Tab-separated table of C-alpha atoms in Angstrom:
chain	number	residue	atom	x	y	z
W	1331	UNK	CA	19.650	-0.104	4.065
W	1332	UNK	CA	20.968	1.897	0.931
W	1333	UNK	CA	24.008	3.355	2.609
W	1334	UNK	CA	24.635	-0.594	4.029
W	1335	UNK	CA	24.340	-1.994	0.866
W	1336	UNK	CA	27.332	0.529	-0.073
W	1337	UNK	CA	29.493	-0.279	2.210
W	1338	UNK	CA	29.310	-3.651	1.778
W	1339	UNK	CA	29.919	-3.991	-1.658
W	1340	UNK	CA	32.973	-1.833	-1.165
W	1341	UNK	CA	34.152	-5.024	0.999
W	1342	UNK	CA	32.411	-7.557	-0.241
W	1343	UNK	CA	30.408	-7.721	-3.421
W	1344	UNK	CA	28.365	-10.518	-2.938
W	1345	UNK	CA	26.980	-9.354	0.372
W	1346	UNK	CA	26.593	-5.467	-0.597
W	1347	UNK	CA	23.904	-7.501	-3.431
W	1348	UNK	CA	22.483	-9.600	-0.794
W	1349	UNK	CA	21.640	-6.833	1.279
W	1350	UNK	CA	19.960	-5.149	-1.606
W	1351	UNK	CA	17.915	-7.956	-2.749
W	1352	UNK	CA	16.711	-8.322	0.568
W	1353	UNK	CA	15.446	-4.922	1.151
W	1354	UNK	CA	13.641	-5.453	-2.854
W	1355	UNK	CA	11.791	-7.988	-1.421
W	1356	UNK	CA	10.505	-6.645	1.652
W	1357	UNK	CA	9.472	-3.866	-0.490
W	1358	UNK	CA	6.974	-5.797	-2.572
W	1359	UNK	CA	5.626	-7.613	0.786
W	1360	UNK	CA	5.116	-4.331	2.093
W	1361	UNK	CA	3.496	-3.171	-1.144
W	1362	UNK	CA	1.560	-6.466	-0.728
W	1363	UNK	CA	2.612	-7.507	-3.791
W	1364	UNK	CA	0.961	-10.753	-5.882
W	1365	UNK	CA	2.731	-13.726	-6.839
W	1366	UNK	CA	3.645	-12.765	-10.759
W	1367	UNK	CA	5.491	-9.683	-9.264
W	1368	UNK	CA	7.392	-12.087	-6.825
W	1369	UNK	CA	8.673	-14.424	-9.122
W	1370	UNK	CA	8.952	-11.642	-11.889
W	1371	UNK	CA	11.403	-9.711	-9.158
W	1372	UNK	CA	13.115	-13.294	-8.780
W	1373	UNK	CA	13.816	-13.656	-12.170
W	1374	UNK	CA	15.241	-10.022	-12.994
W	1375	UNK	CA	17.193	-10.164	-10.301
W	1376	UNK	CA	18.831	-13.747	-11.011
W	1377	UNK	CA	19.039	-12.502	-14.515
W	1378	UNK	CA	17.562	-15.873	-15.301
W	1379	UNK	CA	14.205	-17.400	-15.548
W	1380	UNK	CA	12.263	-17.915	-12.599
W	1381	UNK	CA	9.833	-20.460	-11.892
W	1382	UNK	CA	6.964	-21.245	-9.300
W	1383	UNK	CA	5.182	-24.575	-9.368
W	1384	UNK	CA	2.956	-25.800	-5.578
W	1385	UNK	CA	1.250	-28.391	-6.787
W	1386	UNK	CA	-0.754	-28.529	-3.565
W	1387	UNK	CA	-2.156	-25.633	-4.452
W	1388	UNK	CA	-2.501	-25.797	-7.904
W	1389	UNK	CA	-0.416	-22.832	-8.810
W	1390	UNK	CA	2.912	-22.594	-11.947
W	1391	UNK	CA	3.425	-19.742	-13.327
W	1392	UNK	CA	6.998	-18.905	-15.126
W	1393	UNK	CA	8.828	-15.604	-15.686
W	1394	UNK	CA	11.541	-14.559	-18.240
W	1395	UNK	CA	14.722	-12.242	-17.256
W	1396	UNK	CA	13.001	-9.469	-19.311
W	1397	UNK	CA	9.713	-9.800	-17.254
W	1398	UNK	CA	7.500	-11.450	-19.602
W	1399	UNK	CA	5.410	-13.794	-18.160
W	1400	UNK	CA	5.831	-17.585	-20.080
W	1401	UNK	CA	4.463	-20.635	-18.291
W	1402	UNK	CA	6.593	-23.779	-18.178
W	1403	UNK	CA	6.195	-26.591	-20.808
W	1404	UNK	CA	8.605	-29.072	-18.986
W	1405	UNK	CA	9.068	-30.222	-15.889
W	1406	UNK	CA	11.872	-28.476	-13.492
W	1407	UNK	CA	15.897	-29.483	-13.797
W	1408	UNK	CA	16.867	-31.216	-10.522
W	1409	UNK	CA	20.226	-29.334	-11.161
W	1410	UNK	CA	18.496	-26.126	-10.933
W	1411	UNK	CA	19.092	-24.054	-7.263
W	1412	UNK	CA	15.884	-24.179	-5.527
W	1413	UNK	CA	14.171	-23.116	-2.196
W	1414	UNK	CA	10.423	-24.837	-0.551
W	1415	UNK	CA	7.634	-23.025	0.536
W	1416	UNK	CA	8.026	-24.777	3.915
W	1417	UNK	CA	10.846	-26.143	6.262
W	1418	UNK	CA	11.986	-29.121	4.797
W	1419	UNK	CA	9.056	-29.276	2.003
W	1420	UNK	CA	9.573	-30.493	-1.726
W	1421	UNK	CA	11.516	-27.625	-3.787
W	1422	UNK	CA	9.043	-24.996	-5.301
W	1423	UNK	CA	10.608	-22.117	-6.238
W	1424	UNK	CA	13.223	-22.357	-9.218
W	1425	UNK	CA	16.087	-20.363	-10.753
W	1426	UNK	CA	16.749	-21.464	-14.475
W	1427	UNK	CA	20.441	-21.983	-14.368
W	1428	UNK	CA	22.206	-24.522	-14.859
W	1429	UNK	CA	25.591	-23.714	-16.169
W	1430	UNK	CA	26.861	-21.996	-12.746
W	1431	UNK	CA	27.113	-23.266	-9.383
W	1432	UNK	CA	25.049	-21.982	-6.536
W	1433	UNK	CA	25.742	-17.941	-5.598
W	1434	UNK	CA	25.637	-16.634	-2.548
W	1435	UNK	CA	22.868	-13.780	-4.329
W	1436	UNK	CA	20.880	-16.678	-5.902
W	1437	UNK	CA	20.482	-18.688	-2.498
W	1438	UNK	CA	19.105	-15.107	-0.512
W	1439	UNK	CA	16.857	-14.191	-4.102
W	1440	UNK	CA	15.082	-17.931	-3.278
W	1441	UNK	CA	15.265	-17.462	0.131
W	1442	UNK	CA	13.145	-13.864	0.414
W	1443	UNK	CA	11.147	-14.640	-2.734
W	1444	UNK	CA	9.888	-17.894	-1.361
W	1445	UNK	CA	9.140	-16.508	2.073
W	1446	UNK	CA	7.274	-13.687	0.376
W	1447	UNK	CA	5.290	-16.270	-2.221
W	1448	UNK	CA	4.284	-18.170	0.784
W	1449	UNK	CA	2.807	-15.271	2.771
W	1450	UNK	CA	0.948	-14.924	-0.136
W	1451	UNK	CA	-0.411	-18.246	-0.728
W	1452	UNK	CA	-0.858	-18.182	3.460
W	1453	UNK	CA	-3.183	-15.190	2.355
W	1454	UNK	CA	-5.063	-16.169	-0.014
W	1455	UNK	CA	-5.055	-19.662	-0.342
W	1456	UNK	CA	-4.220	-21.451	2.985
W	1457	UNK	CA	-7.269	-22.576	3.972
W	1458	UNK	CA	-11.122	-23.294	2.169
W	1459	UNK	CA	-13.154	-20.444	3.199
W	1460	UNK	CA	-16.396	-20.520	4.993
W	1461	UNK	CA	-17.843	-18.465	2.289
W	1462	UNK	CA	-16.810	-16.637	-0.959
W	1463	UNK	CA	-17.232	-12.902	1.233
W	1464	UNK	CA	-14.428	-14.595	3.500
W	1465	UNK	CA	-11.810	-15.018	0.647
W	1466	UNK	CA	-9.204	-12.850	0.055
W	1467	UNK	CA	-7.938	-14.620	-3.162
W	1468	UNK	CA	-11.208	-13.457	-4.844
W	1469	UNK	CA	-10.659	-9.827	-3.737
W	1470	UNK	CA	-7.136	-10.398	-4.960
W	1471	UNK	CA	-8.048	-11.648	-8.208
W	1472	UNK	CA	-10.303	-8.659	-8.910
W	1473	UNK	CA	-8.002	-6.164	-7.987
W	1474	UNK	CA	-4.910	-7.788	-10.185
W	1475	UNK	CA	-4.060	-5.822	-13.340
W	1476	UNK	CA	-2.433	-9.159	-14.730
W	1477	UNK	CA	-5.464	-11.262	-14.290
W	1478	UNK	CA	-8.014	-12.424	-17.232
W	1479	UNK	CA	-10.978	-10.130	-17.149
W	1480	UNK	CA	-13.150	-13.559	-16.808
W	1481	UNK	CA	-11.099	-14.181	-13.926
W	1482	UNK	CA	-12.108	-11.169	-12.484
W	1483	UNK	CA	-15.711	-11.401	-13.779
W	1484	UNK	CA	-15.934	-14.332	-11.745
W	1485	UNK	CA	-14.204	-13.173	-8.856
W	1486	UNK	CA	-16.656	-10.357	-8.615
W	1487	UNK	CA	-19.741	-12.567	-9.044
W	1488	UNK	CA	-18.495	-15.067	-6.072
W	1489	UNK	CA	-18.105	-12.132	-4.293
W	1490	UNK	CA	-21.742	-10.910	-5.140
W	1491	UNK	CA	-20.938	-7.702	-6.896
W	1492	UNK	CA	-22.741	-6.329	-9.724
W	1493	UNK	CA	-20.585	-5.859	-12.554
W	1494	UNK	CA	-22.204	-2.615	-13.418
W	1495	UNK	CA	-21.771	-1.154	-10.243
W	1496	UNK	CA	-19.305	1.277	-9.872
W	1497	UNK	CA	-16.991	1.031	-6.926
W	1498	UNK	CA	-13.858	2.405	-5.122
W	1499	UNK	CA	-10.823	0.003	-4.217
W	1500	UNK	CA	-9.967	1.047	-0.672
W	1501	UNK	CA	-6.127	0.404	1.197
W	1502	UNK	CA	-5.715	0.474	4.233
W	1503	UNK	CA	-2.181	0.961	5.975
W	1504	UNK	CA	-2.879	-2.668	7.914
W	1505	UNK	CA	-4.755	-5.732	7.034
W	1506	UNK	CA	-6.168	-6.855	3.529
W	1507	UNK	CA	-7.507	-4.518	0.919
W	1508	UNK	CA	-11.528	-3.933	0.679
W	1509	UNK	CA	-14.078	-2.886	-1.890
W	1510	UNK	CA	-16.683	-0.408	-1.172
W	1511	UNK	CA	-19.650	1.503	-3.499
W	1512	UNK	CA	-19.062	4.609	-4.833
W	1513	UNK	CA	-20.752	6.656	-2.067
W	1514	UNK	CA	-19.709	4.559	0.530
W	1515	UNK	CA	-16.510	6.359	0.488
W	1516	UNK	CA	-18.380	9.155	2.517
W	1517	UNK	CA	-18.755	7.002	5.492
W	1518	UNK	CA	-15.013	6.523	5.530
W	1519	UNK	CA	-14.331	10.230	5.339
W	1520	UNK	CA	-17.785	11.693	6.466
W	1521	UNK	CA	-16.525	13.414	9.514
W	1522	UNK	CA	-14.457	15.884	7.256
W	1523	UNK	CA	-10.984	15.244	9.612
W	1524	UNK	CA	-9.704	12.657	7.691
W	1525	UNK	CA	-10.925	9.958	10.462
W	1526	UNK	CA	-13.546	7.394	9.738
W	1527	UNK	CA	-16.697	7.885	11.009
W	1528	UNK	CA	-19.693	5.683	11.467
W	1529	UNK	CA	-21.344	4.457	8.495
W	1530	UNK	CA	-23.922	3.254	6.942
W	1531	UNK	CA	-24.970	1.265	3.751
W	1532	UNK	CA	-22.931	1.948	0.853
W	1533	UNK	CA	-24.909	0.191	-2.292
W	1534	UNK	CA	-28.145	1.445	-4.063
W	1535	UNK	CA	-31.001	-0.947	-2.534
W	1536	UNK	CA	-31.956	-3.896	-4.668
W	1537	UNK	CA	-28.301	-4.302	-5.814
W	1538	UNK	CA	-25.779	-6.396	-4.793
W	1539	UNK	CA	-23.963	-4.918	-2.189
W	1540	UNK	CA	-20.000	-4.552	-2.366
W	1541	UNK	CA	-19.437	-4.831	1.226
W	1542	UNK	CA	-16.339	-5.878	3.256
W	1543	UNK	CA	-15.164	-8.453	0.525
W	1544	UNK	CA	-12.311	-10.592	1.866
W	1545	UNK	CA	-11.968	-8.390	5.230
W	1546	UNK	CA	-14.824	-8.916	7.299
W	1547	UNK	CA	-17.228	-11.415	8.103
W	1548	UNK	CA	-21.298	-11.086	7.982
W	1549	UNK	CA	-23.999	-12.410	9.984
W	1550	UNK	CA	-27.515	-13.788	8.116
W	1551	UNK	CA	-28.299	-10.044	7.883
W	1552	UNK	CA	-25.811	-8.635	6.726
W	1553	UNK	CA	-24.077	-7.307	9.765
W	1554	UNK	CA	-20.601	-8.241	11.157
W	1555	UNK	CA	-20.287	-11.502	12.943
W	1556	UNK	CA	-19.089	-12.562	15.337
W	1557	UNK	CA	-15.092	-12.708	15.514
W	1558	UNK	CA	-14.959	-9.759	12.917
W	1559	UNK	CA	-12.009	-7.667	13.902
W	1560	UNK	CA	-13.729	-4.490	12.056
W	1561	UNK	CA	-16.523	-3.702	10.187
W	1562	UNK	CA	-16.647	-1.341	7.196
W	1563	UNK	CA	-19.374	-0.107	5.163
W	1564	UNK	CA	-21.301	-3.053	3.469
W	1565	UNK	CA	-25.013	-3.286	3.006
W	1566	UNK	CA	-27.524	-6.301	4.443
W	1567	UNK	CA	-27.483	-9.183	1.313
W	1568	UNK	CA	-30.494	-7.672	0.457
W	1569	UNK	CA	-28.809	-4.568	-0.460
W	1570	UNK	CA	-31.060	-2.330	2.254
W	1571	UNK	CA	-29.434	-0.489	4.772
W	1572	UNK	CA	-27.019	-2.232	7.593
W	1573	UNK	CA	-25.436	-0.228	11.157
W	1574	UNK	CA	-21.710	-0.323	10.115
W	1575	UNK	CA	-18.884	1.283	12.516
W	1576	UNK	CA	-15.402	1.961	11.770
W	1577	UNK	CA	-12.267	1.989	13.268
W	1578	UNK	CA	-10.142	4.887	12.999
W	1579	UNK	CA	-7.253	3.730	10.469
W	1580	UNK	CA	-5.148	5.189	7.937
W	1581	UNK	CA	-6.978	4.553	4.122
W	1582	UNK	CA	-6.330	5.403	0.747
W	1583	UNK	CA	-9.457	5.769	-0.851
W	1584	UNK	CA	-9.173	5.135	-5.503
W	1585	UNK	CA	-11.454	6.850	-7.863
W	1586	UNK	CA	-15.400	5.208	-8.287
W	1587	UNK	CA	-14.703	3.179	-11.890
W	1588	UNK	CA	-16.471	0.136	-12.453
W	1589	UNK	CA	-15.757	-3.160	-10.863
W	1590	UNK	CA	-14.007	-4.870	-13.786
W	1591	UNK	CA	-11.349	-1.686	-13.837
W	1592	UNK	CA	-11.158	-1.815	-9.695
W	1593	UNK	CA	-7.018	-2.730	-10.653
W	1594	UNK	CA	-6.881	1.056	-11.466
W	1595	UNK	CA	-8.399	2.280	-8.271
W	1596	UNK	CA	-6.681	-0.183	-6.592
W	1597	UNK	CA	-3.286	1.197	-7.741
W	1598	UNK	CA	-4.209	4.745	-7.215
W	1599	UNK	CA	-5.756	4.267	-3.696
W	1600	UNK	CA	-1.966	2.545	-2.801
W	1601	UNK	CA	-0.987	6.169	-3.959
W	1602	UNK	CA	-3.644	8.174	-1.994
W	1603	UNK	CA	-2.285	6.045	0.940
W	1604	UNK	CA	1.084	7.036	0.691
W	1605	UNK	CA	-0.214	10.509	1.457
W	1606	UNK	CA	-1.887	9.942	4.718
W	1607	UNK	CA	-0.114	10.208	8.141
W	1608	UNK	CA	-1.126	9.106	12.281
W	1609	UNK	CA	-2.255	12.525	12.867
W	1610	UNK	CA	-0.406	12.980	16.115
W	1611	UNK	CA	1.752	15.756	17.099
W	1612	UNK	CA	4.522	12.964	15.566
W	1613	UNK	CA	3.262	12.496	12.533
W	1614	UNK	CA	0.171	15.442	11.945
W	1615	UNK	CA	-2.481	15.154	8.758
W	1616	UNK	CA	-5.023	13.301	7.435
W	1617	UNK	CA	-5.438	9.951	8.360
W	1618	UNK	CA	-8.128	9.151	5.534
W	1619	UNK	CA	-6.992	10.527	1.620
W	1620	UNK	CA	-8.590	9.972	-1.716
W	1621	UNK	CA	-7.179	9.976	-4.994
W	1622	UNK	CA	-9.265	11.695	-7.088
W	1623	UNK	CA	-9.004	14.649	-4.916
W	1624	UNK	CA	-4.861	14.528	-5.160
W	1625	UNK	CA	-4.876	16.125	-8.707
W	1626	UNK	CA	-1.735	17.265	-9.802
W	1627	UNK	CA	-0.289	16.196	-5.994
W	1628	UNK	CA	-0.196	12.436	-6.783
W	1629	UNK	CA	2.736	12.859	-9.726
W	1630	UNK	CA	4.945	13.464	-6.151
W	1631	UNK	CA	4.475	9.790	-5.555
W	1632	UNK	CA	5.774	8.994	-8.729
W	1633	UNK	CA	8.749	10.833	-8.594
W	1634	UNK	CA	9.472	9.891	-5.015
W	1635	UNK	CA	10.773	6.579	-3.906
W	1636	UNK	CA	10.268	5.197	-0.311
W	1637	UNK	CA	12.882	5.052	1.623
W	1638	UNK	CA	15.050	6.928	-0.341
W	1639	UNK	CA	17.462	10.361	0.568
W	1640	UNK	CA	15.401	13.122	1.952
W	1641	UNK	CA	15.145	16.078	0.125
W	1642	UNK	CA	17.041	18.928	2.226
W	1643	UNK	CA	14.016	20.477	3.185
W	1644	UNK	CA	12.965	17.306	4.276
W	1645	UNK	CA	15.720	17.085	6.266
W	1646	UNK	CA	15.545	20.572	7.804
W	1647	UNK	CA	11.637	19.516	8.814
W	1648	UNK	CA	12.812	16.981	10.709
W	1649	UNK	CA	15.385	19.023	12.288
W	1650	UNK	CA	13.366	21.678	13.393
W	1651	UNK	CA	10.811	18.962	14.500
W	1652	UNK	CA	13.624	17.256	17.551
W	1653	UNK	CA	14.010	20.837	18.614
W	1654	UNK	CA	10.530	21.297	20.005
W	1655	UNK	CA	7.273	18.841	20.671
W	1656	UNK	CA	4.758	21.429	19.290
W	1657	UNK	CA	7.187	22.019	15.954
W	1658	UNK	CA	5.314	19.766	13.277
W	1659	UNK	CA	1.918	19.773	14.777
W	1660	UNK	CA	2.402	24.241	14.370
W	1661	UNK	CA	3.999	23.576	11.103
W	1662	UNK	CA	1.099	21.729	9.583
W	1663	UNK	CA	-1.629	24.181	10.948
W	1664	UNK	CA	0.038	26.663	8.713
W	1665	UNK	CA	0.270	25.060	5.616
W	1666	UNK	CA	-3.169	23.299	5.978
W	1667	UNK	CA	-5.172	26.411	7.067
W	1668	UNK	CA	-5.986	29.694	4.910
W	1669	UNK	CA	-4.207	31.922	7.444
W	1670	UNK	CA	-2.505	32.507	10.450
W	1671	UNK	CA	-5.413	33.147	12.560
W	1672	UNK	CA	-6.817	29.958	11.174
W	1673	UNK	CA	-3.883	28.108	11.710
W	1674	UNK	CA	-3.600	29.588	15.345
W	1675	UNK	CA	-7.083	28.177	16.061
W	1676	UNK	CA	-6.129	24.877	14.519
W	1677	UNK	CA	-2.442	24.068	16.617
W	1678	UNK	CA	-5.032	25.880	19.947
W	1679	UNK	CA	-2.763	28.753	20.679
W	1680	UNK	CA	-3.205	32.518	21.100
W	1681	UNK	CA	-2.087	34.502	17.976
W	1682	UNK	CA	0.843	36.108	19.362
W	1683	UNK	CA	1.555	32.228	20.572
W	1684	UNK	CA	1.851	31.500	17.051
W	1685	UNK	CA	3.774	34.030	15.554
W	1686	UNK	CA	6.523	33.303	18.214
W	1687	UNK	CA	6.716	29.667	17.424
W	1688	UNK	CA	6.780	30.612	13.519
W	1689	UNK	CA	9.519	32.881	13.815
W	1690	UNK	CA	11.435	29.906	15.945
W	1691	UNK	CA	10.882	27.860	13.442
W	1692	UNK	CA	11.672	30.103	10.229
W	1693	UNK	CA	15.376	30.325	11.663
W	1694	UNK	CA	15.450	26.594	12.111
W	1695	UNK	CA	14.173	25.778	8.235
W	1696	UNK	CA	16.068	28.793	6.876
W	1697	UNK	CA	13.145	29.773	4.605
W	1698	UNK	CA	10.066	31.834	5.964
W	1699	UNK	CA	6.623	30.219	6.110
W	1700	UNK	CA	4.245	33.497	6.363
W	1701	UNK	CA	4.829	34.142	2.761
W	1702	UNK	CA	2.448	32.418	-0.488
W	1703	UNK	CA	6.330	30.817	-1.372
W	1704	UNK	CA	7.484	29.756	1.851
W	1705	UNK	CA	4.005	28.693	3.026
W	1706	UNK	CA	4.135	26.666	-0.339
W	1707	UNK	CA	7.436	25.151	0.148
W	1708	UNK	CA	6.097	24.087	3.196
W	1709	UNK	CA	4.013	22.500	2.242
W	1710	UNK	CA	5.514	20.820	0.074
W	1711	UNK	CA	8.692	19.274	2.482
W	1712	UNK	CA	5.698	17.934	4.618
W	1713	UNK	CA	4.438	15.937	1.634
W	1714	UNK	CA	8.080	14.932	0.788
W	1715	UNK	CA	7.855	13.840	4.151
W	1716	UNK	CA	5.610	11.406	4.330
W	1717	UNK	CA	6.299	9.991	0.730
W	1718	UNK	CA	9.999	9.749	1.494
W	1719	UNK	CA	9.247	7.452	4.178
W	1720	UNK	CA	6.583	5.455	2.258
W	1721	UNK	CA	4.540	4.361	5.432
């Protein structure tokens, strides 16, 4: 998308910044992004102010160019461009200017930010749910940095959580984000692969359990319903024990902090996730990562943008992975094992097996792996690896 946006501005200006504002907005719906960060990106972008107002749904909220949030005190300017929510609906989505004519850039900015704002509002607001458990605006709420903390005091209440408890924000690579007790994160990593394992209650009995807020439903007894896609640790509403199982999913698990600073585990359980991969011979590693064991690992993600240029040794990973269908699955047994023999064990091959394949795969990469450095640096690349490409 990068090197499109390139060419096209080289022939066409307007369309090389289309192209780019297009791919900035899939990026926040992929990062599952609220609406203040929607309308915030809509408004730096325009290099005006940027305005949301669904009166159906009770929602207006107004950004600045700078990014400071300031709601409206008037009503819209009819002269203003604008985009709806829905096919053929009442204008909704507003960019504060006036003085120019319509751009092509302004009409995609509406166009991507108002299909991204709606799948949002879809989310969390498109229909009354059957109970508070069942709404994924409240689980929104509590995990939003940018929301009052009596907001999120109430969200957590409706939600039956006790404020003191502590608890870990939990994101999965698919479907809405969950909230689990502090040692419920051992059901979701029990089985010491990385994979999800069968679990079991996750809150202290006579508490108010955190459960499957906004992703699952419950019976009377605590227990999934029926119609429940999954079911993840959660306790009975009496907070005793309840049978959980678990799918086998990609999660990033944040730190246990207490459940009116979940936004922080929330954001750093977004960054454990970038660090998790299928584990297949495609993509090998742990499926299941938490944050607070990263340390020092997790300033990678910071530095490292999704989708952006591979590093080289990046670049000569994947290389040496098209050459051969054992390459990556061999190449992580080494760096995530404490030797060779270890590793050997882990890809299932014979020694000697191994140290063929390694010395294959040393001339492919150009840098040896059997040493502290080169194990290291391989390390490394695979990380690169699966931050470059942001999952």
């Amino acid at each position: 998308m990068k090197e499109l946006a390139g060419r096209l501005a080289a022939l066409d200006p307007d369309a090389g910044a289309a192209v780019q504002v297009i791919a900035y907005f899939d990026r926040l719906a992929e990062s599952r992004a609220g609406l203040e960060a929607l309308v915030r990106g809509a408004a730096v972008l325009a290099g005006c102010p940027a305005r949301l107002a669904d009166a159906e749904r009770r929602v207006v909220l107004r950004v600045e160019p700078d990014g400071r949030r300031r709601d409206p005190e008037t009503e819209a300017d009819a002269d203003w461009p604008s985009a709806p929510l829905v096919p053929g609906g009442p204008p909704a989505l507003w960019l504060e200017r006036a003085e120019a004519g319509p751009s092509v850039v302004d009409a995609v900015i509406l166009e991507r930010a108002a299909g991204a704002v709606r799948a949002v509002l879809d989310r969390t607001r498109g229909r009354a749910p059957a109970a508070p458990a069942d709404d994924p605006a409240l689980v929104e709420t509590l995990l939003d940095p940018t929301a009052p903390e009596q907001a999120r005091l109430h969200a957590a209440r409706r939600l039956g959580l006790d404020p003191e408890l502590r608890v870990r924000a939990v994101a999965p690579a698919e479907g809405p984000p969950r909230i689990v007790a502090a040692d419920g994160a051992a059901d979701l990593t029990g089985s010491g692969d990385g994979r999800p394992s069968h679990g079991g209650s996750t809150a202290p009995r006579g508490r108010p359990g955190t459960g499957p807020a906004g992703s699952a439903r419950l019976d009377g007894g605590g227990n999934p319903g029926p119609g429940s896609s999954h079911a993840y640790p959660g306790p009975r509403r009496d907070g005793g024990p309840g049978p959980v199982t678990l799918r086998s999913e990609r999660l990033g698990i944040g730190p246990a902090v207490p459940v009116l600073d979940l936004p922080r585990s929330w954001a750093a359980a977004r960054l454990a996730l970038r660090f998790t991969a299928e584990g297949d011979d495609l993509d090998p590693g742990q499926r299941v990562v938490r944050a607070d064991e990263l340390g020092g690992i997790a300033l990678l993600a910071e530095l490292v943008v999704p989708g952006a240029e591979p590093h080289p040794d990046v670049r000569a990973v994947e290389t040496a992975a098209a050459d051969a269908p054992w390459m990556l699955r061999t190449l992580h047994a080494v760096a995530a094992t404490a030797s060779l023999r270890a590793a050997a064990a882990e890809a299932g091959v014979h020694h000697s097996t191994l140290q063929d394949r390694l010395a294959h795969a040393e001339h492919l990469l150009g840098w040896p792996v059997r040493t502290p450095q080169g194990r290291f640096r391989l390390q490394l690349a695979l990380m690169l690896r699966h931050l470059t490409r942001g999952h």
